[in-house]
Amino acid sequence: MSATNHRWRKFKNVLMQAVALACALLVVAPLGLVFYHLIKSGIGSVNWAFFTQLPKPVGESGGGMANAIAGTFILLGLAALIGVPVGVLGGVYLSEYGSSRLNWWIRFAADVLNGVPSIIWGIVVYALVVVPMKGFSAWAGGIVLGMMMIPLIMRTSEEVLQLVPNGYREASLALGIPRWRTIVQIVLRTAMKGIVTGVLLALARVAGETAPLLFTAFGNRFWNHSLSDPIAALPLQIFNYAISPYDDWHRQAWAGALVLLLLITAVNVGVRVLTRDRFQKPA
Amino acid sequence: MNLTMTPQEDKPAPAPPVEPPAVPVRVEAPAAPQSRAAAEPPAGAPALTVRKLSVYFGATQALKSVSLDVAVHAVTAIIGPSGCGKSTFLRSLNRMHELVPEARMEGEIRLFGQDICSPGVEPVTVRRRIGMVFQKSNPFPTMSIAENVTVGLRLNGERRRSVLNDRTEQSLRMAALWDEVKDRLGAPAISLSGGQQQRLCIARALAVQPQVLLMDEPASALDPLATSKIESLILELKKEYTIVIVTHNMQQAARVSDYTAFFYLGELVEFGPTAKMFTSPAKKRTEDYVTGRFG
Amino acid sequence: MAKAAAKTELQAPPEKLVQRRWGDAVFERTSLLTALSVFALLALTGYELAHGSRLALHKFGWRFLAGSEWNPVSEQLGALPFIFGTLVSSAIALLIAVPLSIATAVYLTELAPQWLRQPLTLFIELLAAVPSVILGLWGIYVMVPWLREHLFPLLKTTFGFLPLFQGPIYGVSMLAGGIIIAIMIVPIITSVSREILRSVPGLQREAAYALGATRWEVTRIAVLGYAKKGLFGAVILGLGRALGETMAVTMVIGNTPQIKASLFAPGYTLASVIANEFTEATTDVYLSALFEIGLVLLGVTILVNVAAQLLLKTFGGPGVKPQN
């Protein structure tokens, strides 16, 4: 009796481990499948022209996504101009100043903001920027991505700033260095690697955003000559091509998706490898 | 140096109900034979004059009306069992206690006669004149040895290369580290050994040219050899600086200090020349502590 | 060299003790302002959406939420099909994602061999980083055809007696939308659950092991029991993401404003209708109605996220940091 019970328990133990393993494999399967199909369908169209040429009109084959690739980087640059200073300084406030009560609310609001659907940000910036400027623009696209980066960067910056041992702050203050200089040149400098990591991950995250760009950056089949004009972006171009009826555009969509995913994956894997030994503590 | 001494202003602290009344005993000068308040006026004026200093953290009182003079060019040791307020006292001397959000302070601290706690005085300025070395060595990990030494100067606006170089060498020599590191000033500070790191921290504190140096158990994390280096350095440094050192090691206090203050439960129990404190203390509690009977 | 150094003064000439310094005050206020920007952004979002939807609010009132017809030409606009679509697709997604995610999180923290934990975690983080639009592209051209050819016919023959699995199979459908959302929210539920499980004190496990429990029993009794509230928070957080998921869903759900019992029928969600029709909205009322749909979506996701954060923050995760 006891022996069967024991055997049953052991069997159940093995069974549940197998079930959990199966679930884990099922969860990561889509990642493998997405990579497999992107490479299979996209690699053929990733060529020199893809990176250097503008899209061809419907019916002509060839062409590329040069304008969309450039557009994505321009948008990320504009977004960083807004998101990085505000996010990092906000993280500084959370880590270095403030009462724990106020900071709890700020963190709470930042976490809730992180959960606001990206399409909502698109509407807000449409009302805030596109309508007054009377047109879709690179500015609007940059602003929307920048706004989305703020809570992301704020939270990661706060986290890494708190990893900086207090002894460094004390040592600096005891030298008669003002607090703000202590923060900027000792604390931030010590945590720089972690902050850069957070910024890169935030950039990688918004680089793939499509929904908020639909009615801000809007997309453009040509080069963007002014930040007040609509601008192309890789995710937008992928979307427009994917839902189009033309095979040639589908191939381009796959190629664009492959390039975008490789970029994002490279950043994600890269920062994780580089930050594995995050904090060398002094001996 | 203007000196406004307020003689005899320190009446005995209001006695707490249970503890025996703690009468802060002042020593005004080096080599005062009797540790009574009516001792000789100082040969040099005291560097720091502390009067009725009380520090509170929220509702708890960490220091209870401490009065004490710190003599110039001498080493004053603060001893006492853990939790007795010795670190709090040291930190309040250059207003580092203010980093604790709920900290509050009463009383008066004068640096060569100037009140350093009055409302218009920024802690930043105070800390430049009263430097501090911590228990755990904390060189800035992102900076080289030389950068660590000059960081206080650079962040306060000193740009001249020659001044920075001179000060680097001078401070490192003062800290008895120059010969060990002169060939690798650009190396990361965290490549140094524990004892070297602590001497680097001392050099860093000296580089901003303070008048007083506070040391919070500077050798407690070091091995015996490194400790003896730090101790002989302290004896060397007192020729130029006024030093206040907190230590839990009574042999160390006996070895390096000229005056010793014994703290217990936030009160200054006894203060006098070190030799006397360790041979014939006036208070029973002091005797018990220095002879190792409690604490 | 030594001589040159000796020339500099050992002690600085006394500086004036009283001097005003502005740097600290300016820096602290600036960083406070940036931190407070999160409140400003929340308020701004609510205001802009409410402001933009005032026309529709005025015209339709509460009927907007209950109206099941969406006809921009006749300006008969009701949001019910979208609310229905959002709720159903999110429910499908949770049904699929929750058991998978929690099982995976358990596997990662409790059961998996050490060497497998790190790569598996990395893969899940990478899946989280796949942009919605790329998953949507894969969804249209790989997943939907497969569903149409294989899974859906199978479901129809096996469970065809249920109204859920009746009717014509198009491929693009509510079910396809739910599945793609599930793929998108699995990584977030998994990684939050993993954090929760890792914060279960080791003593809990040891106590169970000491009773002679097997690994699975330890997990079930000591770990899952202890972490229930936090895991619930993780699920709610996933729900918040599911409700607002846009691009991938838009690409596979069929974008038809209708309320059908069958999961094989195309549907439409709040987020998708905004994505598809916002730039095409020709009249003020039409545009305003889309703003109002955004307002509904914002309200629901904020409620859900507040609930999730409260659950996660009261679970005893990282406490209030010590102030310096």
Short mmCIF file of C-alpha atoms in Angstrom, two decimals, chain A residues 112-113 115-117 119-121 123-124, chain C residues 41-50 243-244 270 274 291-305:
data_model
loop_
_atom_site.label_atom_id
_atom_site.label_comp_id
_atom_site.label_asym_id
_atom_site.label_seq_id
_atom_site.Cartn_x
_atom_site.Cartn_y
_atom_site.Cartn_z
CA VAL A 112 0.45 51.96 -14.97
CA LEU A 113 1.70 54.12 -17.85
CA GLY A 115 0.52 49.27 -19.36
CA VAL A 116 -1.29 51.89 -21.46
CA PRO A 117 -1.76 50.43 -24.96
CA ILE A 119 -2.27 52.85 -29.84
CA ILE A 120 -3.66 55.19 -27.17
CA TRP A 121 -0.39 57.13 -27.21
CA ILE A 123 -4.27 59.16 -30.45
CA VAL A 124 -2.95 61.46 -27.74
CA LEU C 41 1.29 62.08 -18.99
CA LEU C 42 -1.54 60.12 -17.39
CA ALA C 43 -3.63 63.23 -16.98
CA LEU C 44 -2.84 64.43 -20.48
CA THR C 45 -3.84 61.09 -21.95
CA GLY C 46 -7.17 61.10 -20.16
CA TYR C 47 -7.83 64.72 -21.03
CA GLU C 48 -7.02 64.44 -24.73
CA LEU C 49 -9.18 61.36 -25.17
CA ALA C 50 -12.10 62.83 -23.24
CA LEU C 243 -6.81 44.16 -24.04
CA GLY C 244 -4.59 46.74 -25.69
CA LEU C 270 -11.30 48.28 -29.74
CA ILE C 274 -8.72 52.60 -34.05
CA PHE C 291 -11.62 58.85 -29.68
CA GLU C 292 -14.36 57.54 -27.45
CA ILE C 293 -13.37 53.97 -28.25
CA GLY C 294 -9.87 54.96 -27.21
CA LEU C 295 -11.27 56.41 -24.01
CA VAL C 296 -13.07 53.15 -23.24
CA LEU C 297 -9.91 51.19 -23.95
CA LEU C 298 -7.84 53.52 -21.77
CA GLY C 299 -10.32 53.31 -18.90
CA VAL C 300 -10.40 49.53 -18.98
CA THR C 301 -6.65 49.06 -19.29
CA ILE C 302 -5.93 51.55 -16.52
CA LEU C 303 -8.35 49.78 -14.19
CA VAL C 304 -6.82 46.42 -15.02
CA ASN C 305 -3.27 47.70 -14.64
#
